[in-house]
Amino acid sequence: MSSNPTADVQTAYIDGVEQNYREHNGWLVNWLRGRLGCMSDAEDVAQDTYFRVIRAEVDMQVIQEPRSYLLTIARGISVDLFRRRTVERWYLDALSLLPEQEWPSEEDNAIVLETLIEIDDMLTGLGSKVREVFILSRFGGLKYAQIAEELGISVRTVNNHMARAMESCCLFQLEHDL
Amino acid sequence: MSVDNITELKQAIREAAGWYATLESEFAQDEDRHNFKLWLGQSALHQQAWQKVEAIQGKLNVIPARIAEPVLQQCDQSRRAFIQKLAMLALLSPAIWLAYQTRPWHRWTADYRAGVGQQKAFTLPDGSELLLNTDTAVNLHFDQQRRVLQLVRGEVLISTTKNTAELRPFLVTTSQGTVEALGTRFMMQELPEATRVSVLEDKVRIQPGRAPELKRVLQAGEQVDFNAHRIQATQTLATGADAWQHGSLVVVDRPLQDVLTELSRYRHGFIVCDERIKQLKISGAFPVNNIDQSLEALTASFPVRQNRLTPYWIQIVPN
C-alpha cells in the first residue's frame, strides 16, 4: 500500500477509463451511427457519453457489462439530441405563424430557443395531465377553474398539479446546479 | 452541500411549490398571502427555496407565451402520439424509438413513483392494483380505447381488474416493447438492457418493440427477459420472485454478486462485490427495508466482510 492511496485510486481510475475508451469507443461510434444515421451525430454522442462517465466518476472497471452501460448513457444523450431538434422544429413552426415584428431579435433568438429546450426538458416526464395544467396556466393564461373544466378534473387537482410541476422544475434546476 | 441539507432544501422546495400553486390560483385569499409571508419569514431555507421558484419564473418569462404554448404543446403531442403508436405495436424507426427513453431525474415526476427503498400501492382508475417496488416510476395513459401503463423505471406488480365490464386491452410499455395482460397478476422489471416479465396468475402476451411478429404468450409460473429485438428462452419463475411485496428478498443458490445487486436497489449508492467471491452461492431471506441488517446477516453466515469506503460505496470482500 503506497503512502498516498487517494492518488493511486485516481491514477487507477483514469487508466481504467482510458482503457475502456480504447476498447469500446470505436464500437460505440459504430453502433450509434447505425441508430442515428449520421456519423457526426454518432461521434458527438459518443464523446458526450465518455464525458458523462468521467464527470460522474464512474469506475468502469466494476461495471459488469461496459458496453451495456455505455449504451444506456448514450441513449439518454441521443434522446436529448432528438428532443432538442424537435423543440427547434416546433419553434420555427410557431415563428412562421407569427408576423415578423413579433419575432425575437437575432440576439434573443438563441436564448429563447435554449430556454425553450430547457423548459421542455424540465417538463418532459411529468405526467401528461400535470404538464398540460402547467402549460395552460402559465402560458395559456387560463384560470384554474377554466383548466379544471377543460380537462375534466377538480380545481383542487389543478392546484396539486401546478405545485407538482413547479416542484419538478425546481428540482431539475437543483440537480443541474449541484 | 451535505446530504441532509439537500433533503431539507427539497422539502422546502416542495412547500414553496405548494405556495406558488396557491398564490397563482384565482381563488387565492388575503389570508393565503399572509400565511405565505409567514412561511417565507420562518427560515433562510424557505427563502432559498422560494428563490428557486422565482428563478424558474424568470426562466419561463423569457419566452413569449404566444410561442411557448404551441411549441410545448406540440412537443408533448409528438411524444404522446408516439406512445400511442407504441401501444398499437407499430414498427418504429430507430430515431423515434430512442426518443421514447426518459432520464433518471424524471422518475420523481411520473404519475406514480416510489423512491429508493420505498414501496407504494395504488389502485388504478379501472380498479386494477399496482404495486411499485423500490426506485420505480410509472406513467398512466388510459383512454377510451386502451389502458396503457408506461414502466419508466423499476419494478411493478400488477393485478388487473376482474371487472368483466372492462373491455379495453391492458398494456404495459417499456423501452423494450409491450406486454399485454390477459386478465392476470404479473410482475415487470426494467433492467438496463431488457425487460423482465414474470407471471403469477393467468397469462400475458409479450411483443418486442422492433419485432412484434415474435410475440409470445407467457403462463403462470413462467418468467422471461426480452428486449426490443428478441425474447429470450422462457424460464420457470424463480423461487421467491415475488417475496419483495412482503419486504423480503428470497434467494436459493444465487451468486453473491446477484444478491448484492438486488440489495443495492433498495439503498442509495453502490454495493460492490469482490471478484473472488462473486460466485459464492447464497440462500436465504433478507429484509429489503433494512439493508444494513441484510448485509450483517451475510457477513455473519458467509466468509465475507464489509468495507465501507463511503456511505455510498460498500465493498464486500473475502474474510
PDB file of C-alpha atoms in Angstrom, chain A residues 9 31 34-36 52 58-59 61-62 64 67-69 71-72 74-80 82-83 86-87 89-95 98-99 102-104 111-113 115-116 118-132 134-146 155 158-160 162-164 166-178, chain B residues 1 6 9-11 13-27 48-80 93-113 139-141 152 175-176 192-193 210 229 257-258 261 270 272 275 278 313:
ATOM      1  CA  VAL A   9      -7.008   5.415  -6.782  1.00  0.00           C
ATOM      2  CA  TRP A  31     -23.463   1.379 -33.089  1.00  0.00           C
ATOM      3  CA  GLY A  34     -26.390   2.768 -37.252  1.00  0.00           C
ATOM      4  CA  ARG A  35     -29.080   4.134 -34.940  1.00  0.00           C
ATOM      5  CA  LEU A  36     -28.718   7.858 -35.528  1.00  0.00           C
ATOM      6  CA  ARG A  52     -20.646  11.820 -18.572  1.00  0.00           C
ATOM      7  CA  VAL A  58     -17.955   6.092 -12.550  1.00  0.00           C
ATOM      8  CA  ASP A  59     -15.499   3.268 -12.066  1.00  0.00           C
ATOM      9  CA  GLN A  61     -13.899  -1.486 -14.100  1.00  0.00           C
ATOM     10  CA  VAL A  62     -16.594  -2.530 -11.663  1.00  0.00           C
ATOM     11  CA  GLN A  64     -20.152  -5.877 -15.363  1.00  0.00           C
ATOM     12  CA  ARG A  67     -20.987  -1.816 -23.439  1.00  0.00           C
ATOM     13  CA  SER A  68     -24.406  -2.163 -21.976  1.00  0.00           C
ATOM     14  CA  TYR A  69     -23.646   0.623 -19.567  1.00  0.00           C
ATOM     15  CA  LEU A  71     -25.299   2.299 -24.357  1.00  0.00           C
ATOM     16  CA  THR A  72     -27.608   3.318 -21.560  1.00  0.00           C
ATOM     17  CA  ALA A  74     -25.549   7.117 -24.992  1.00  0.00           C
ATOM     18  CA  ARG A  75     -29.284   6.512 -25.342  1.00  0.00           C
ATOM     19  CA  GLY A  76     -30.049   9.243 -22.868  1.00  0.00           C
ATOM     20  CA  ILE A  77     -27.836  11.630 -24.771  1.00  0.00           C
ATOM     21  CA  SER A  78     -29.381  10.675 -28.100  1.00  0.00           C
ATOM     22  CA  VAL A  79     -32.824  11.239 -26.693  1.00  0.00           C
ATOM     23  CA  ASP A  80     -31.724  14.666 -25.658  1.00  0.00           C
ATOM     24  CA  PHE A  82     -33.697  14.456 -30.729  1.00  0.00           C
ATOM     25  CA  ARG A  83     -35.638  16.305 -28.125  1.00  0.00           C
ATOM     26  CA  THR A  86     -37.964  18.526 -32.013  1.00  0.00           C
ATOM     27  CA  VAL A  87     -38.260  21.682 -29.942  1.00  0.00           C
ATOM     28  CA  ARG A  89     -38.575  22.392 -35.321  1.00  0.00           C
ATOM     29  CA  TRP A  90     -41.745  23.391 -33.500  1.00  0.00           C
ATOM     30  CA  TYR A  91     -40.191  26.689 -32.535  1.00  0.00           C
ATOM     31  CA  LEU A  92     -39.510  27.586 -36.148  1.00  0.00           C
ATOM     32  CA  ASP A  93     -43.005  26.386 -36.961  1.00  0.00           C
ATOM     33  CA  ALA A  94     -44.550  28.666 -34.345  1.00  0.00           C
ATOM     34  CA  LEU A  95     -42.475  31.607 -35.556  1.00  0.00           C
ATOM     35  CA  LEU A  98     -46.419  34.991 -36.307  1.00  0.00           C
ATOM     36  CA  PRO A  99     -45.922  38.301 -38.104  1.00  0.00           C
ATOM     37  CA  GLU A 102     -43.296  39.690 -33.207  1.00  0.00           C
ATOM     38  CA  TRP A 103     -40.249  37.515 -33.716  1.00  0.00           C
ATOM     39  CA  PRO A 104     -37.488  37.663 -31.076  1.00  0.00           C
ATOM     40  CA  ILE A 111     -31.579  32.472 -25.801  1.00  0.00           C
ATOM     41  CA  VAL A 112     -35.283  31.908 -26.411  1.00  0.00           C
ATOM     42  CA  LEU A 113     -34.610  28.608 -28.156  1.00  0.00           C
ATOM     43  CA  THR A 115     -34.664  28.322 -22.757  1.00  0.00           C
ATOM     44  CA  LEU A 116     -37.464  26.541 -24.578  1.00  0.00           C
ATOM     45  CA  GLU A 118     -34.599  23.656 -21.167  1.00  0.00           C
ATOM     46  CA  ILE A 119     -38.229  24.123 -20.213  1.00  0.00           C
ATOM     47  CA  ASP A 120     -39.281  21.251 -22.442  1.00  0.00           C
ATOM     48  CA  ASP A 121     -36.659  19.135 -20.705  1.00  0.00           C
ATOM     49  CA  MET A 122     -37.957  20.197 -17.307  1.00  0.00           C
ATOM     50  CA  LEU A 123     -41.478  19.273 -18.261  1.00  0.00           C
ATOM     51  CA  THR A 124     -40.652  16.020 -20.046  1.00  0.00           C
ATOM     52  CA  GLY A 125     -41.585  13.055 -17.943  1.00  0.00           C
ATOM     53  CA  LEU A 126     -44.205  14.930 -15.993  1.00  0.00           C
ATOM     54  CA  GLY A 127     -47.478  13.048 -16.169  1.00  0.00           C
ATOM     55  CA  SER A 128     -49.294  14.356 -19.231  1.00  0.00           C
ATOM     56  CA  LYS A 129     -52.084  15.965 -17.197  1.00  0.00           C
ATOM     57  CA  VAL A 130     -49.603  17.707 -14.912  1.00  0.00           C
ATOM     58  CA  ARG A 131     -47.715  19.162 -17.836  1.00  0.00           C
ATOM     59  CA  GLU A 132     -50.866  20.234 -19.581  1.00  0.00           C
ATOM     60  CA  PHE A 134     -48.952  23.863 -16.099  1.00  0.00           C
ATOM     61  CA  ILE A 135     -48.746  24.953 -19.725  1.00  0.00           C
ATOM     62  CA  LEU A 136     -52.380  26.051 -19.825  1.00  0.00           C
ATOM     63  CA  SER A 137     -51.979  28.122 -16.697  1.00  0.00           C
ATOM     64  CA  ARG A 138     -48.558  29.548 -17.241  1.00  0.00           C
ATOM     65  CA  PHE A 139     -48.663  30.150 -20.982  1.00  0.00           C
ATOM     66  CA  GLY A 140     -52.264  29.684 -21.993  1.00  0.00           C
ATOM     67  CA  GLY A 141     -53.389  32.245 -19.452  1.00  0.00           C
ATOM     68  CA  LEU A 142     -56.272  30.085 -18.263  1.00  0.00           C
ATOM     69  CA  LYS A 143     -57.616  30.332 -14.721  1.00  0.00           C
ATOM     70  CA  TYR A 144     -57.719  27.220 -12.543  1.00  0.00           C
ATOM     71  CA  ALA A 145     -61.490  26.878 -12.910  1.00  0.00           C
ATOM     72  CA  GLN A 146     -61.196  27.025 -16.684  1.00  0.00           C
ATOM     73  CA  VAL A 155     -59.764  22.706  -9.097  1.00  0.00           C
ATOM     74  CA  VAL A 158     -55.300  21.619 -10.828  1.00  0.00           C
ATOM     75  CA  ASN A 159     -53.739  23.180  -7.773  1.00  0.00           C
ATOM     76  CA  ASN A 160     -51.875  19.975  -6.936  1.00  0.00           C
ATOM     77  CA  MET A 162     -49.354  23.165 -10.537  1.00  0.00           C
ATOM     78  CA  ALA A 163     -47.439  22.513  -7.331  1.00  0.00           C
ATOM     79  CA  ARG A 164     -46.018  19.276  -8.664  1.00  0.00           C
ATOM     80  CA  MET A 166     -43.201  23.756 -10.202  1.00  0.00           C
ATOM     81  CA  GLU A 167     -41.552  21.382  -7.747  1.00  0.00           C
ATOM     82  CA  SER A 168     -40.314  19.311 -10.646  1.00  0.00           C
ATOM     83  CA  CYS A 169     -38.828  22.350 -12.379  1.00  0.00           C
ATOM     84  CA  CYS A 170     -37.076  23.460  -9.201  1.00  0.00           C
ATOM     85  CA  LEU A 171     -35.631  20.012  -8.516  1.00  0.00           C
ATOM     86  CA  PHE A 172     -34.495  19.775 -12.121  1.00  0.00           C
ATOM     87  CA  GLN A 173     -32.681  23.064 -11.714  1.00  0.00           C
ATOM     88  CA  LEU A 174     -31.246  21.958  -8.391  1.00  0.00           C
ATOM     89  CA  GLU A 175     -29.879  18.777  -9.927  1.00  0.00           C
ATOM     90  CA  HIS A 176     -28.186  20.830 -12.620  1.00  0.00           C
ATOM     91  CA  ASP A 177     -26.754  23.294 -10.171  1.00  0.00           C
ATOM     92  CA  LEU A 178     -25.169  20.650  -7.942  1.00  0.00           C
TER      93      LEU A 178
ATOM     94  CA  MET B   1     -23.767  20.829   0.299  1.00  0.00           C
ATOM     95  CA  ILE B   6     -30.237  18.821   0.290  1.00  0.00           C
ATOM     96  CA  LEU B   9     -33.944  22.014   0.789  1.00  0.00           C
ATOM     97  CA  LYS B  10     -36.005  19.591  -1.271  1.00  0.00           C
ATOM     98  CA  GLN B  11     -38.664  19.584   1.415  1.00  0.00           C
ATOM     99  CA  ILE B  13     -38.940  23.365  -2.333  1.00  0.00           C
ATOM    100  CA  ARG B  14     -41.973  21.131  -2.070  1.00  0.00           C
ATOM    101  CA  GLU B  15     -43.572  23.640   0.263  1.00  0.00           C
ATOM    102  CA  ALA B  16     -42.528  26.588  -1.891  1.00  0.00           C
ATOM    103  CA  ALA B  17     -44.068  24.929  -4.949  1.00  0.00           C
ATOM    104  CA  GLY B  18     -47.255  24.461  -2.946  1.00  0.00           C
ATOM    105  CA  TRP B  19     -47.301  28.151  -2.155  1.00  0.00           C
ATOM    106  CA  TYR B  20     -46.679  29.001  -5.765  1.00  0.00           C
ATOM    107  CA  ALA B  21     -49.691  26.970  -6.816  1.00  0.00           C
ATOM    108  CA  THR B  22     -51.870  28.505  -4.108  1.00  0.00           C
ATOM    109  CA  LEU B  23     -50.921  32.071  -4.978  1.00  0.00           C
ATOM    110  CA  GLU B  24     -51.336  31.565  -8.738  1.00  0.00           C
ATOM    111  CA  SER B  25     -54.920  30.475  -8.240  1.00  0.00           C
ATOM    112  CA  GLU B  26     -57.740  32.926  -8.854  1.00  0.00           C
ATOM    113  CA  PHE B  27     -59.117  31.681  -5.542  1.00  0.00           C
ATOM    114  CA  GLN B  48     -33.683  29.823  -0.570  1.00  0.00           C
ATOM    115  CA  ALA B  49     -36.430  27.521  -1.808  1.00  0.00           C
ATOM    116  CA  TRP B  50     -38.573  30.461  -2.877  1.00  0.00           C
ATOM    117  CA  GLN B  51     -35.625  31.885  -4.787  1.00  0.00           C
ATOM    118  CA  LYS B  52     -35.629  28.699  -6.810  1.00  0.00           C
ATOM    119  CA  VAL B  53     -39.268  29.228  -7.664  1.00  0.00           C
ATOM    120  CA  GLU B  54     -38.575  32.799  -8.686  1.00  0.00           C
ATOM    121  CA  ALA B  55     -35.650  31.668 -10.821  1.00  0.00           C
ATOM    122  CA  ILE B  56     -37.941  29.265 -12.651  1.00  0.00           C
ATOM    123  CA  GLN B  57     -40.464  32.043 -13.108  1.00  0.00           C
ATOM    124  CA  GLY B  58     -37.709  34.176 -14.574  1.00  0.00           C
ATOM    125  CA  LYS B  59     -36.816  31.449 -16.986  1.00  0.00           C
ATOM    126  CA  LEU B  60     -40.393  30.969 -18.063  1.00  0.00           C
ATOM    127  CA  ASN B  61     -40.734  34.702 -18.634  1.00  0.00           C
ATOM    128  CA  VAL B  62     -38.022  34.634 -21.282  1.00  0.00           C
ATOM    129  CA  ILE B  63     -40.368  33.011 -23.752  1.00  0.00           C
ATOM    130  CA  PRO B  64     -43.300  34.952 -25.174  1.00  0.00           C
ATOM    131  CA  ALA B  65     -46.408  32.996 -24.219  1.00  0.00           C
ATOM    132  CA  ARG B  66     -47.582  33.034 -27.823  1.00  0.00           C
ATOM    133  CA  ILE B  67     -44.589  30.954 -28.755  1.00  0.00           C
ATOM    134  CA  ALA B  68     -44.239  28.871 -25.605  1.00  0.00           C
ATOM    135  CA  GLU B  69     -47.715  27.424 -25.552  1.00  0.00           C
ATOM    136  CA  PRO B  70     -47.895  25.955 -29.056  1.00  0.00           C
ATOM    137  CA  VAL B  71     -44.289  24.776 -29.015  1.00  0.00           C
ATOM    138  CA  LEU B  72     -44.537  22.965 -25.689  1.00  0.00           C
ATOM    139  CA  GLN B  73     -47.947  21.512 -26.515  1.00  0.00           C
ATOM    140  CA  GLN B  74     -46.793  20.232 -29.863  1.00  0.00           C
ATOM    141  CA  CYS B  75     -43.637  18.683 -28.497  1.00  0.00           C
ATOM    142  CA  ASP B  76     -45.763  16.943 -25.916  1.00  0.00           C
ATOM    143  CA  GLN B  77     -48.225  15.790 -28.544  1.00  0.00           C
ATOM    144  CA  SER B  78     -45.463  14.333 -30.680  1.00  0.00           C
ATOM    145  CA  ARG B  79     -44.344  12.408 -27.654  1.00  0.00           C
ATOM    146  CA  ARG B  80     -47.811  11.244 -26.731  1.00  0.00           C
ATOM    147  CA  SER B  93     -37.856   3.956 -36.789  1.00  0.00           C
ATOM    148  CA  PRO B  94     -34.740   3.953 -34.601  1.00  0.00           C
ATOM    149  CA  ALA B  95     -34.888   7.714 -34.097  1.00  0.00           C
ATOM    150  CA  ILE B  96     -38.375   7.656 -32.621  1.00  0.00           C
ATOM    151  CA  TRP B  97     -37.541   4.572 -30.596  1.00  0.00           C
ATOM    152  CA  LEU B  98     -34.642   6.401 -28.974  1.00  0.00           C
ATOM    153  CA  ALA B  99     -36.828   9.401 -28.265  1.00  0.00           C
ATOM    154  CA  TYR B 100     -39.033   7.212 -26.111  1.00  0.00           C
ATOM    155  CA  GLN B 101     -36.421   6.833 -23.387  1.00  0.00           C
ATOM    156  CA  THR B 102     -36.557   9.010 -20.304  1.00  0.00           C
ATOM    157  CA  ARG B 103     -33.876  10.215 -17.945  1.00  0.00           C
ATOM    158  CA  PRO B 104     -33.253   9.216 -14.309  1.00  0.00           C
ATOM    159  CA  TRP B 105     -34.233  12.511 -12.769  1.00  0.00           C
ATOM    160  CA  HIS B 106     -37.675  12.254 -14.220  1.00  0.00           C
ATOM    161  CA  ARG B 107     -38.663   9.399 -12.006  1.00  0.00           C
ATOM    162  CA  TRP B 108     -39.890  11.799  -9.384  1.00  0.00           C
ATOM    163  CA  THR B 109     -42.270  13.482 -11.779  1.00  0.00           C
ATOM    164  CA  ALA B 110     -44.003  10.378 -13.064  1.00  0.00           C
ATOM    165  CA  ASP B 111     -47.671   9.756 -12.356  1.00  0.00           C
ATOM    166  CA  TYR B 112     -46.841   7.012  -9.863  1.00  0.00           C
ATOM    167  CA  ARG B 113     -43.486   6.738  -8.201  1.00  0.00           C
ATOM    168  CA  ASN B 139     -46.920   6.867 -16.170  1.00  0.00           C
ATOM    169  CA  LEU B 140     -50.581   6.301 -16.843  1.00  0.00           C
ATOM    170  CA  HIS B 141     -52.071   6.608 -20.318  1.00  0.00           C
ATOM    171  CA  VAL B 152     -40.350   4.190 -16.965  1.00  0.00           C
ATOM    172  CA  SER B 175     -38.286   0.849 -23.626  1.00  0.00           C
ATOM    173  CA  GLN B 176     -38.122  -2.694 -24.986  1.00  0.00           C
ATOM    174  CA  PRO B 192     -30.578  -1.875 -18.071  1.00  0.00           C
ATOM    175  CA  GLU B 193     -30.833  -3.725 -21.388  1.00  0.00           C
ATOM    176  CA  ARG B 210     -38.835  -3.709 -33.017  1.00  0.00           C
ATOM    177  CA  HIS B 229     -35.432  -7.378 -30.898  1.00  0.00           C
ATOM    178  CA  GLN B 257     -22.940 -10.807  -6.984  1.00  0.00           C
ATOM    179  CA  ASP B 258     -26.634 -11.028  -7.880  1.00  0.00           C
ATOM    180  CA  THR B 261     -27.052  -6.130  -6.920  1.00  0.00           C
ATOM    181  CA  PHE B 270     -23.268   1.031  -4.696  1.00  0.00           C
ATOM    182  CA  VAL B 272     -19.740  -3.831  -4.962  1.00  0.00           C
ATOM    183  CA  GLU B 275     -14.142 -10.713  -7.926  1.00  0.00           C
ATOM    184  CA  LYS B 278     -18.841 -13.232  -6.915  1.00  0.00           C
ATOM    185  CA  TRP B 313     -19.796   2.783  -1.625  1.00  0.00           C
TER     186      TRP B 313
END
